[in-house]
Each structure stands twice: as structure tokens, then as C-alpha cells.
Coordinates of C-alpha atoms and ligand atoms in Angstrom, one line a residue:
M1 CA -61.3 24.6 45.8
S2 CA -60.2 26.0 48.7
I3 CA -59.9 25.8 52.5
L4 CA -61.1 29.2 54.8
I5 CA -59.0 29.2 57.8
R6 CA -59.8 31.6 60.9
G7 CA -57.4 31.3 63.1
G8 CA -56.1 31.2 66.1
K9 CA -57.8 28.6 68.1
P10 CA -54.9 25.8 69.7
L11 CA -55.1 22.8 68.3
K12 CA -56.9 19.9 71.4
G13 CA -57.9 16.4 71.0
K14 CA -56.8 13.5 68.7
V15 CA -56.2 12.6 65.2
W16 CA -55.7 9.7 63.7
C17 CA -53.4 8.9 61.0
D18 CA -54.0 7.5 57.6
G19 CA -51.9 4.8 55.1
A20 CA -48.6 6.4 53.9
K21 CA -49.2 7.6 50.5
N22 CA -45.4 7.3 49.4
A23 CA -45.9 3.7 51.0
A24 CA -49.0 3.3 49.1
L25 CA -48.2 4.2 45.6
P26 CA -45.1 2.1 44.8
I27 CA -46.6 -0.9 46.9
M28 CA -49.3 -0.8 44.7
A29 CA -47.5 -0.8 41.2
G30 CA -45.8 -4.0 43.1
A31 CA -49.0 -5.8 42.2
I32 CA -48.1 -5.7 38.5
L33 CA -45.1 -8.7 39.5
T34 CA -47.9 -11.3 39.8
D35 CA -50.6 -13.0 38.4
D36 CA -52.4 -13.6 41.7
S37 CA -54.7 -10.9 43.4
V38 CA -53.0 -8.8 46.0
E39 CA -54.8 -6.8 48.9
I40 CA -53.7 -3.9 49.9
K41 CA -54.9 -2.3 53.5
N42 CA -54.7 1.0 55.7
V43 CA -54.6 2.6 51.7
P44 CA -55.4 6.4 52.3
F45 CA -58.2 8.2 49.9
L46 CA -57.0 10.4 48.0
L47 CA -56.1 11.8 44.8
D48 CA -52.7 10.2 43.9
V49 CA -54.1 6.7 45.1
E50 CA -56.9 7.1 42.1
T51 CA -54.1 8.6 39.6
M52 CA -52.3 5.3 40.5
L53 CA -55.3 3.4 39.8
S54 CA -56.2 4.9 36.6
V55 CA -52.7 3.6 35.8
L56 CA -53.0 0.3 36.4
R57 CA -56.4 0.0 34.3
A58 CA -55.1 1.4 31.5
I59 CA -52.0 -1.4 31.8
G60 CA -54.9 -3.9 32.3
V61 CA -54.9 -4.6 36.1
N62 CA -58.7 -5.0 37.7
A63 CA -57.6 -2.6 40.4
V64 CA -60.8 -1.6 43.0
Y65 CA -60.4 1.2 45.9
S66 CA -63.4 0.7 48.9
G67 CA -63.0 1.3 52.6
R68 CA -59.3 2.2 52.8
S69 CA -58.6 -1.3 50.6
A70 CA -56.9 -1.4 46.8
K71 CA -57.6 -5.1 45.5
M72 CA -55.7 -5.5 42.1
S73 CA -56.6 -8.5 40.5
P74 CA -54.6 -9.6 37.2
G75 CA -57.3 -8.6 34.0
R76 CA -56.4 -9.0 30.2
R77 CA -53.3 -9.4 29.5
L78 CA -51.0 -6.2 30.3
Q79 CA -50.5 -3.6 28.3
P80 CA -46.9 -2.6 28.8
E81 CA -47.1 1.2 28.3
A82 CA -48.3 4.0 30.5
P83 CA -50.6 6.9 29.1
Y84 CA -49.0 10.3 29.3
D85 CA -52.5 12.1 30.7
L86 CA -51.8 10.0 33.7
V87 CA -47.8 10.6 34.2
R88 CA -47.7 13.9 33.7
R89 CA -50.3 14.4 36.6
M90 CA -48.2 12.0 38.8
R91 CA -44.8 11.6 38.7
A92 CA -44.7 8.4 41.1
S93 CA -46.7 6.7 37.7
F94 CA -43.3 6.0 36.8
L95 CA -43.2 3.3 39.3
V96 CA -45.1 1.0 37.1
M97 CA -41.5 0.7 34.6
G98 CA -39.6 -1.9 37.1
P99 CA -42.8 -3.9 37.8
L100 CA -43.8 -4.0 33.8
L101 CA -40.1 -3.9 32.4
A102 CA -40.0 -7.8 35.2
R103 CA -43.3 -8.5 33.9
C104 CA -43.2 -7.9 30.4
G105 CA -39.8 -7.9 29.2
T106 CA -41.1 -4.4 27.7
A107 CA -42.1 -1.5 29.4
A108 CA -43.6 2.6 27.6
V109 CA -43.7 5.3 30.3
P110 CA -43.9 8.9 29.4
L111 CA -40.8 11.1 30.5
P112 CA -42.3 12.6 33.4
G113 CA -40.6 15.9 33.3
G114 CA -39.8 18.4 35.9
C115 CA -42.5 19.6 38.5
A116 CA -43.5 22.6 40.4
I117 CA -40.0 21.3 43.1
G118 CA -37.9 21.0 40.8
Q119 CA -36.5 19.1 37.7
R120 CA -36.8 15.5 39.0
P121 CA -34.7 13.2 36.7
V122 CA -34.9 9.5 36.1
D123 CA -32.1 9.1 35.1
L124 CA -30.7 7.0 38.2
H125 CA -33.3 4.6 37.6
L126 CA -32.8 3.8 34.3
K127 CA -28.9 3.5 35.2
G128 CA -30.5 0.7 37.1
F129 CA -32.4 -1.2 34.1
Q130 CA -29.0 -0.8 32.2
A131 CA -27.8 -2.3 34.6
M132 CA -29.7 -5.4 34.4
G133 CA -29.4 -5.6 31.0
A134 CA -32.1 -3.8 29.4
T135 CA -31.8 -1.3 26.3
V136 CA -33.3 1.8 26.9
S137 CA -34.3 4.7 24.3
V138 CA -36.3 7.5 24.2
E139 CA -39.2 7.7 21.4
H140 CA -41.9 10.2 21.0
G141 CA -41.4 11.4 24.5
F142 CA -41.6 7.9 25.6
I143 CA -38.5 5.8 28.1
I144 CA -38.6 2.6 26.0
A145 CA -37.0 -0.6 28.3
K146 CA -36.6 -3.4 27.3
A147 CA -34.4 -7.1 28.0
N148 CA -36.0 -10.8 27.2
R149 CA -34.2 -11.1 30.7
L150 CA -33.6 -9.2 33.6
K151 CA -30.3 -10.0 35.0
G152 CA -29.1 -9.3 38.4
A153 CA -26.1 -6.6 39.0
E154 CA -24.2 -4.4 41.4
I155 CA -25.8 -0.7 41.0
Y156 CA -24.6 2.0 42.8
L157 CA -26.9 5.2 42.9
D158 CA -25.2 8.5 43.2
I159 CA -27.9 9.8 44.8
P160 CA -29.7 7.6 47.3
S161 CA -33.4 7.5 45.5
V162 CA -36.8 6.9 46.5
G163 CA -37.8 5.9 43.6
A164 CA -35.1 4.5 41.7
T165 CA -34.1 2.1 45.0
E166 CA -38.2 1.4 44.6
N167 CA -38.1 0.9 41.3
I168 CA -34.9 -1.3 40.8
M169 CA -36.1 -3.5 44.1
M170 CA -38.9 -4.2 42.1
A171 CA -37.0 -5.2 38.6
A172 CA -34.7 -7.3 40.1
A173 CA -37.5 -9.5 42.5
L174 CA -37.8 -11.4 39.5
A175 CA -34.7 -11.1 37.2
D176 CA -32.1 -13.9 37.1
G177 CA -29.6 -14.2 40.0
E178 CA -28.9 -10.9 42.6
T179 CA -28.8 -7.7 42.4
V180 CA -27.0 -5.1 44.9
I181 CA -28.0 -1.4 45.2
E182 CA -25.7 0.8 47.0
N183 CA -26.0 3.5 48.5
A184 CA -29.7 3.0 48.3
A185 CA -32.4 5.0 49.8
Q186 CA -33.1 4.1 53.3
E187 CA -36.9 5.7 54.1
P188 CA -39.5 3.2 55.8
E189 CA -42.1 3.6 52.8
V190 CA -38.8 1.3 50.9
V191 CA -38.8 -0.9 53.8
D192 CA -42.5 -1.0 53.4
L193 CA -42.2 -2.3 49.9
A194 CA -39.3 -5.0 50.8
N195 CA -41.6 -5.9 53.6
F196 CA -44.9 -6.2 50.9
L197 CA -42.4 -8.3 48.4
N198 CA -40.9 -10.1 50.8
A199 CA -44.2 -11.3 51.8
M200 CA -45.4 -12.1 47.8
G201 CA -42.5 -14.4 48.0
A202 CA -39.6 -12.0 47.1
D203 CA -35.9 -12.7 48.8
I204 CA -34.5 -9.1 49.9
K205 CA -32.8 -8.1 52.7
G206 CA -30.9 -5.1 53.9
G207 CA -34.0 -2.8 53.3
G208 CA -33.8 0.3 55.9
T209 CA -29.7 0.1 55.0
T210 CA -27.9 1.6 51.9
R211 CA -27.2 -2.1 50.5
I212 CA -30.0 -3.4 49.6
R213 CA -29.4 -7.2 48.3
I214 CA -32.7 -8.9 46.0
S215 CA -32.1 -12.7 44.9
G216 CA -34.3 -12.8 42.0
V217 CA -37.1 -16.0 42.3
K218 CA -38.8 -17.2 39.2
E219 CA -42.5 -15.7 40.7
L220 CA -43.9 -14.0 42.8
H221 CA -47.5 -15.0 44.8
G222 CA -50.0 -12.7 46.1
V223 CA -51.1 -11.2 49.5
E224 CA -52.8 -9.2 52.0
Y225 CA -50.4 -6.1 53.0
S226 CA -50.8 -3.7 55.5
I227 CA -49.2 -0.5 54.9
I228 CA -47.3 1.2 57.7
P229 CA -48.6 4.6 58.6
D230 CA -48.0 8.3 56.8
R231 CA -45.3 9.7 59.1
I232 CA -45.6 13.8 56.5
E233 CA -48.6 13.2 58.0
A234 CA -48.2 12.6 61.4
A235 CA -45.7 15.7 61.4
T236 CA -47.8 17.7 60.2
F237 CA -50.2 17.4 62.9
A238 CA -47.5 18.0 65.0
I239 CA -46.7 21.0 63.5
A240 CA -50.1 22.5 63.8
A241 CA -50.1 21.5 67.3
A242 CA -46.9 23.1 68.0
M243 CA -47.9 26.8 66.2
T244 CA -51.3 26.6 67.9
K245 CA -50.1 26.3 71.2
G246 CA -52.1 23.0 71.5
K247 CA -52.3 19.9 72.6
V248 CA -52.6 16.8 70.5
T249 CA -52.2 13.2 70.6
I250 CA -51.6 11.9 67.2
E251 CA -52.2 8.2 67.0
N252 CA -51.2 5.5 64.1
V253 CA -47.9 6.4 64.1
I254 CA -44.7 4.8 64.3
P255 CA -42.8 7.4 66.1
T256 CA -39.0 5.8 65.8
H257 CA -40.5 6.7 61.4
L258 CA -39.8 10.9 63.0
R259 CA -36.6 10.8 65.3
S260 CA -35.9 13.4 63.0
V261 CA -38.6 15.9 62.9
L262 CA -39.7 15.3 66.8
A263 CA -35.9 16.2 67.8
K264 CA -36.9 19.5 65.9
I265 CA -39.9 19.6 67.7
K266 CA -38.3 19.8 70.9
E267 CA -35.9 22.0 70.2
C268 CA -38.8 24.4 69.7
G269 CA -39.8 23.7 72.9
A270 CA -42.8 21.4 72.5
Y271 CA -43.2 18.6 75.4
I272 CA -43.6 15.3 73.6
F273 CA -44.1 12.0 74.7
E274 CA -44.2 9.1 72.9
G275 CA -46.1 5.9 72.9
A276 CA -45.8 2.4 71.0
R277 CA -47.8 4.1 68.3
S278 CA -49.0 7.0 69.0
I279 CA -47.4 10.8 69.8
D280 CA -48.5 13.2 72.7
I281 CA -47.4 17.1 71.6
E282 CA -48.4 20.0 73.9
M283 CA -46.7 23.4 73.5
L284 CA -47.0 26.1 76.3
Q285 CA -44.8 28.8 74.1
R286 CA -43.7 30.9 71.7
P287 CA -41.4 28.5 69.3
E288 CA -37.5 28.7 69.9
P289 CA -36.2 29.5 66.6
T290 CA -34.2 26.3 65.2
N291 CA -32.3 25.4 62.2
I292 CA -33.0 22.1 59.7
K293 CA -31.2 21.1 56.6
T294 CA -33.4 19.0 54.9
Q295 CA -31.3 14.8 53.8
P296 CA -32.1 11.5 52.8
Y297 CA -33.4 9.6 56.2
P298 CA -33.1 9.4 58.4
G299 CA -32.4 13.0 58.2
F300 CA -35.0 15.3 58.3
P301 CA -37.6 14.9 55.4
T302 CA -37.7 17.1 52.6
D303 CA -41.5 16.8 52.7
V304 CA -41.7 18.5 55.6
Q305 CA -39.3 21.3 55.0
A306 CA -42.6 23.4 53.6
P307 CA -44.7 22.5 56.8
Y308 CA -41.8 23.7 59.3
M309 CA -41.0 26.6 57.6
A310 CA -44.7 27.9 58.8
L311 CA -43.6 27.0 62.2
C312 CA -40.1 29.4 61.8
T313 CA -42.1 32.2 60.7
I314 CA -43.7 32.8 64.3
A315 CA -40.5 31.7 66.2
A316 CA -39.1 34.1 68.8
G317 CA -35.5 34.7 66.6
T318 CA -34.2 33.4 63.0
S319 CA -34.2 30.6 61.9
I320 CA -32.0 29.0 58.5
I321 CA -33.6 26.2 56.8
S322 CA -31.6 24.2 53.8
E323 CA -33.0 22.4 51.5
T324 CA -30.6 20.0 49.8
V325 CA -32.9 17.1 48.0
F326 CA -35.0 19.3 45.8
E327 CA -33.6 22.4 44.3
N328 CA -37.0 24.5 43.9
R329 CA -38.7 23.6 46.6
F330 CA -39.0 27.4 48.1
A331 CA -42.8 27.9 46.5
H332 CA -44.6 28.5 49.6
A333 CA -41.9 31.2 51.2
E334 CA -43.3 34.1 48.7
E335 CA -47.0 32.9 50.0
L336 CA -46.0 33.0 53.3
G337 CA -44.4 36.4 53.2
R338 CA -48.4 37.9 51.7
M339 CA -48.8 36.6 55.5
G340 CA -46.3 38.5 57.0
A341 CA -43.6 36.5 57.1
R342 CA -39.8 37.5 56.7
I343 CA -38.3 35.3 54.6
R344 CA -35.3 35.3 52.3
I345 CA -34.2 32.6 50.0
E346 CA -30.2 32.5 49.8
G347 CA -29.8 29.7 47.3
P348 CA -30.5 26.3 49.1
N349 CA -31.0 28.5 52.2
A350 CA -34.5 30.3 53.7
V351 CA -33.6 32.9 56.2
I352 CA -37.0 33.3 58.2
E353 CA -36.7 35.7 60.6
G354 CA -39.3 35.2 63.8
V355 CA -42.4 37.4 63.6
P356 CA -45.1 37.7 66.9
R357 CA -47.9 37.1 64.3
L358 CA -49.1 36.3 61.4
A359 CA -52.0 37.9 59.3
G360 CA -54.6 35.8 57.5
A361 CA -54.6 36.3 54.1
Q362 CA -55.7 34.8 50.6
V363 CA -52.7 32.5 49.5
Q364 CA -52.2 30.0 46.3
A365 CA -50.9 26.5 46.9
T366 CA -48.3 25.6 44.9
D367 CA -47.6 22.0 45.5
L368 CA -48.8 19.2 48.1
R369 CA -46.3 20.6 51.2
A370 CA -46.5 24.0 50.7
G371 CA -50.5 24.0 50.3
A372 CA -49.9 22.2 54.1
A373 CA -47.3 25.1 55.1
L374 CA -50.1 27.9 53.8
S375 CA -52.7 25.6 55.7
L376 CA -50.5 25.9 59.1
A377 CA -50.0 29.8 58.5
G378 CA -53.7 30.2 58.5
L379 CA -54.2 28.4 61.8
A380 CA -51.9 30.1 63.7
A381 CA -52.4 33.6 62.0
E382 CA -54.6 36.4 63.1
G383 CA -58.6 36.2 61.1
E384 CA -59.2 34.5 58.3
T385 CA -56.9 32.9 55.7
E386 CA -57.7 31.5 52.1
V387 CA -55.8 28.4 50.7
I388 CA -56.6 28.0 46.9
G389 CA -55.7 24.8 45.3
T390 CA -56.4 22.7 47.9
E391 CA -56.4 19.8 44.5
H392 CA -52.9 20.1 45.6
I393 CA -53.7 19.0 49.2
E394 CA -55.8 16.6 48.4
R395 CA -53.3 14.1 46.3
G396 CA -51.2 13.9 49.9
Y397 CA -53.7 14.5 52.6
C398 CA -56.5 12.1 53.7
D399 CA -60.0 14.4 55.1
F400 CA -57.5 17.3 56.2
V401 CA -59.9 19.8 56.7
E402 CA -62.2 16.7 58.7
K403 CA -59.4 16.2 60.8
L404 CA -58.2 19.3 61.7
R405 CA -61.7 20.5 62.4
G406 CA -62.3 17.5 64.8
L407 CA -58.9 19.0 66.7
G408 CA -61.5 22.3 67.1
A409 CA -59.8 24.5 64.2
D410 CA -62.3 26.5 62.6
V411 CA -61.9 25.9 59.0
V412 CA -64.2 24.8 56.0
S413 CA -63.7 23.6 52.8
T414 CA -65.7 25.6 49.7
E415 CA -65.6 26.9 46.6
A416 CA -63.1 30.1 46.3
S417 CA -65.1 32.5 47.7
N418 CA -66.0 35.7 46.5
R419 CA -65.3 37.6 49.7
F420 CA -61.2 37.7 49.2
H421 CA -61.8 37.9 45.3
R422 CA -63.7 41.5 45.6
G423 CA -60.6 42.5 47.9
I424 CA -62.2 43.0 51.0
A425 CA -59.3 41.2 52.8
R426 CA -56.5 41.6 50.8
P427 CA -53.9 42.2 52.2
Ligands
LIG501 C1 -40.4 10.7 46.7 C2 -41.2 11.2 47.3 C3 -41.6 12.3 48.0 C4 -40.6 13.1 48.6 C5 -38.9 12.4 47.8 C6 -37.7 12.8 48.4 C7 -42.8 9.2 46.5 C8 -44.1 9.0 46.0 N1 -42.4 10.8 46.4 O1 -39.8 11.6 45.7 O2 -42.1 12.8 48.4 O3 -40.1 14.3 48.5 O4 -39.2 11.1 47.2 O5 -37.7 12.1 49.8 O6 -42.1 8.2 47.6 N2 -32.9 12.3 41.6 C9 -31.7 11.9 40.5 N3 -32.2 11.5 39.6 C10 -32.9 10.2 39.8 C11 -33.6 10.6 40.6 C12 -33.7 11.1 41.0 O7 -30.4 12.7 40.0 O8 -33.0 9.2 38.7 C13 -33.1 13.0 42.4 C14 -34.0 14.3 42.2 O9 -34.0 15.4 41.5 C15 -34.0 14.9 43.8 C16 -33.3 13.7 44.7 O10 -33.0 12.1 43.6 O11 -32.9 15.7 43.7 C17 -34.3 12.5 45.4 O12 -35.3 12.1 45.1 P1 -35.7 11.2 45.2 O13 -35.0 10.1 46.1 O14 -35.6 9.6 43.8 O15 -37.0 11.2 44.7 P2 -38.8 10.6 44.3 O16 -38.3 9.5 44.6 O17 -39.4 11.3 43.4

């Protein structure tokens, strides 16, 4: 599948943000921590959510999705083994390890391995489980962790890993005694997970700071919980508005979650008004060049790096982007180059010399955020762009094409078009 975009139309109107993918996935995994039913609302309809539902079903949970709501209830006895095929498809499946270990005393989850944006090891997750008394071994490609009863521990994370903080927090929720995570990730999605677990009866303090304290409780109970809006989706639409000289209201967003991104878009020359749950953005000029450095929250999010690079390609000058979170997250640069962008990669830095206009082309999405970046480039480019590999976009953006169309973009979802394949519009 692909997206066909006829560029050059300013985006105008209102767009509604769905629930945060990166909050939904760990929270769904956290539902394993109770025998009661759990209902999670505002869950976006995404491929990654479907994959997590499949993982949960495979380990014995009744998991049903309808109307943006995911219901999880205990089915047969939990099978503490996650299937290779699903974990291979989505690394976030690894988030079932902590809850399984806490509930079953054992968990077997395939080694997630590397992916398109880098090595992405899980050593910090495992270090946390070991500190809580688990034995960890690797057998036939599976990581196997065992602990009759997890014990509270002091855990220092070398890197404030989002996934490790979440996995350890979930395991610690049912452990004996207190666990302290030092240098914890402060992302809003970590806070949402802590709030969700507390609503189930957990005792977690310090979510959103670098020191999280979890006092283990005997059991957790069922809950109905609504997750936070997706700040990465909101950032993507804000950048799209800025790139197309548009005027857009983004609804269902928590502006404080977007401080770093909005600061940069303002620096580019956009007018931004923050409401309580909305953001108005208007751009009247070509973007000024800006430099960004990706960092853990509250720094500039690595997930917005690719879309932001698309914006820099049409800035009136040279911008520098430093990627410090993942080591190999510039695959979109080469594809943007096919549209006329001038980007030089120098180690962890991308030097982007802005051009007045990009030219539509056929490009390939290599991962989720790269797919978003190429689509934004297509919206601002002259002529037609075809972004191939939309399955990546569907992993993380709900109704992406429909929402862009709602803002007046000339965009359709299609089978890969043969016009480009015949080479007519190929640069
Ligand atoms: C989560 C997000 C992803 C986002 C990333 C960083 C989800 C489902 N995904 O991914 O969209 O891009 O945070 O904001 O929430 N690392 C280690 N050892 C570990 C774990 C991580 O070295 O055990 C390294 C990683 O290789 C990476 C850095 O830490 O360089 C940050 O990764 P991490 O925060 O764990 O990202 P994820 O939780 O996988």
C-alpha cells in the first residue's frame, strides 16, 4: 500500500488527536497484573495495538477491541511465553515480560533483536529484573526470567530508558517491598502507566521525575482508564501546518507535553496559541532554519526528529539535527534527498541546507516516523509524491490519510501506483 499526495495545499481546519500509542501499549501489557477485567479507553486503532492484543491473547488473556476501547479480562490460565512471530513484529511486545514475571514467577519472551532505527538492546530491563531477584538466561532465542517472588530493589538505569522504566515499574508493582528506579524516564507515557497502575491499587510515587518509588502491593484490581492523547501525532500535525503555511487547530492534546517541539516550531516563525486541550498554529512564511538535539523527555523527542527534518529541508538556511537517543535514525534523509532535499549525515548529526521547494517523487518509508516525514515532505512539495510502505505509518498514526484530507490535503491511500513504477514521474 502507498499514499499518493499532490503537494502544495496549505493545511487548514481542525484535527483531532487520538490516544497515545506509546501509552496504550504498556498499559495494555499492565492489564496482565490483575485477574479482574480492565477497560482502557481512548486506545488508537493501530497495527501496533492489534499486535499487542494478539500477544495478550497468545498468553491467555481475553482481549477485545471496539470503539477505541480495549477490554482485557482473564481467560484461561496465563501462559507466560510470548510468541516469536509477534515480538519480532513489534519490540514493545517485550513489555509483557515484567508483568508476566510478577504474575507467574516466570516469563519467556523472544530476544527482540535490532530494528530499522538501531540495536535497541534490553539489557537495562533485564538488569532491573535481576536486581529484584530474578534469574535471567537466554535459551533458544528466548529470554527466560524466573523468580518465585520478586523483591524490591534500588535500580539505577544507565540510560533513562522508557521501556526499561515501564517494565521494571510493572514488575515492581507486585514485588515484596520497595523498589526505587533512579535515572528513570520522565516521559508522559511513563506517568500515564504509573497513574493507571495506581488506579488499579498500586503504590507508585514520583512518576514524571527521575526517581520513581514503587511499594509492592499484594494484588491489583480491575479498572476503567482513559489514556493520554498522542503528543507525537500532535507534533506531526503541527509540523505539517508549519510546512504548508497552514492554519490548523489541533484538538485533544496536552500542550505541556509538547513544550520542546512547540518552542522549536515557534523559532521557525510560526504563531502558536496554546489552549487547555488544544493548540492553534499558523505559519505565514518560509521556516527559519533551526537546530535541534533529540533527548529523553523533556528534551526534543526522537520520535519527532524525522518529521522535523522534513521541515528543515525547506527552511531558509542551514539547520543541524543531532540524534542522541538512537544511533541509526536517519534512514529518511536519503529518501528526502530523492525529493530534492540537501542533507549531509556526519555521524550523529544531519546538516540540512534548506531548499526553496521539494519536488514530488516516489519514496519508501523505512519505519514509522520516516513514513510520516516523507508524507509531510510530500504535502509541501511541488507535484506528486508517492510514499510506499504505509504499513509503517499505520503502526503509529490512526486515520492518517483521512485526517490530512480533513485538513484539505490532496491525498489518497492506494495500492502502489503503477504510474511511478513505469518511471513517468521518477526523478
Ligand atoms: C520508546 C518508544 C519509542 C521512542 C523511545 C525513545 C514505546 C513503545 N516506544 O521506545 O517510540 O522512540 O521510547 O523515546 O514507548 N537502551 C539500552 N538498553 C536497554 C533499553 C534501551 O541501551 O535495555 C537504549 C536504546 O537502544 C536507545 C535508548 O536506550 O538508544 C532509549 O531507548 P528506550 O527509551 O528504551 O526506547 P523504547 O522504550 O524502546
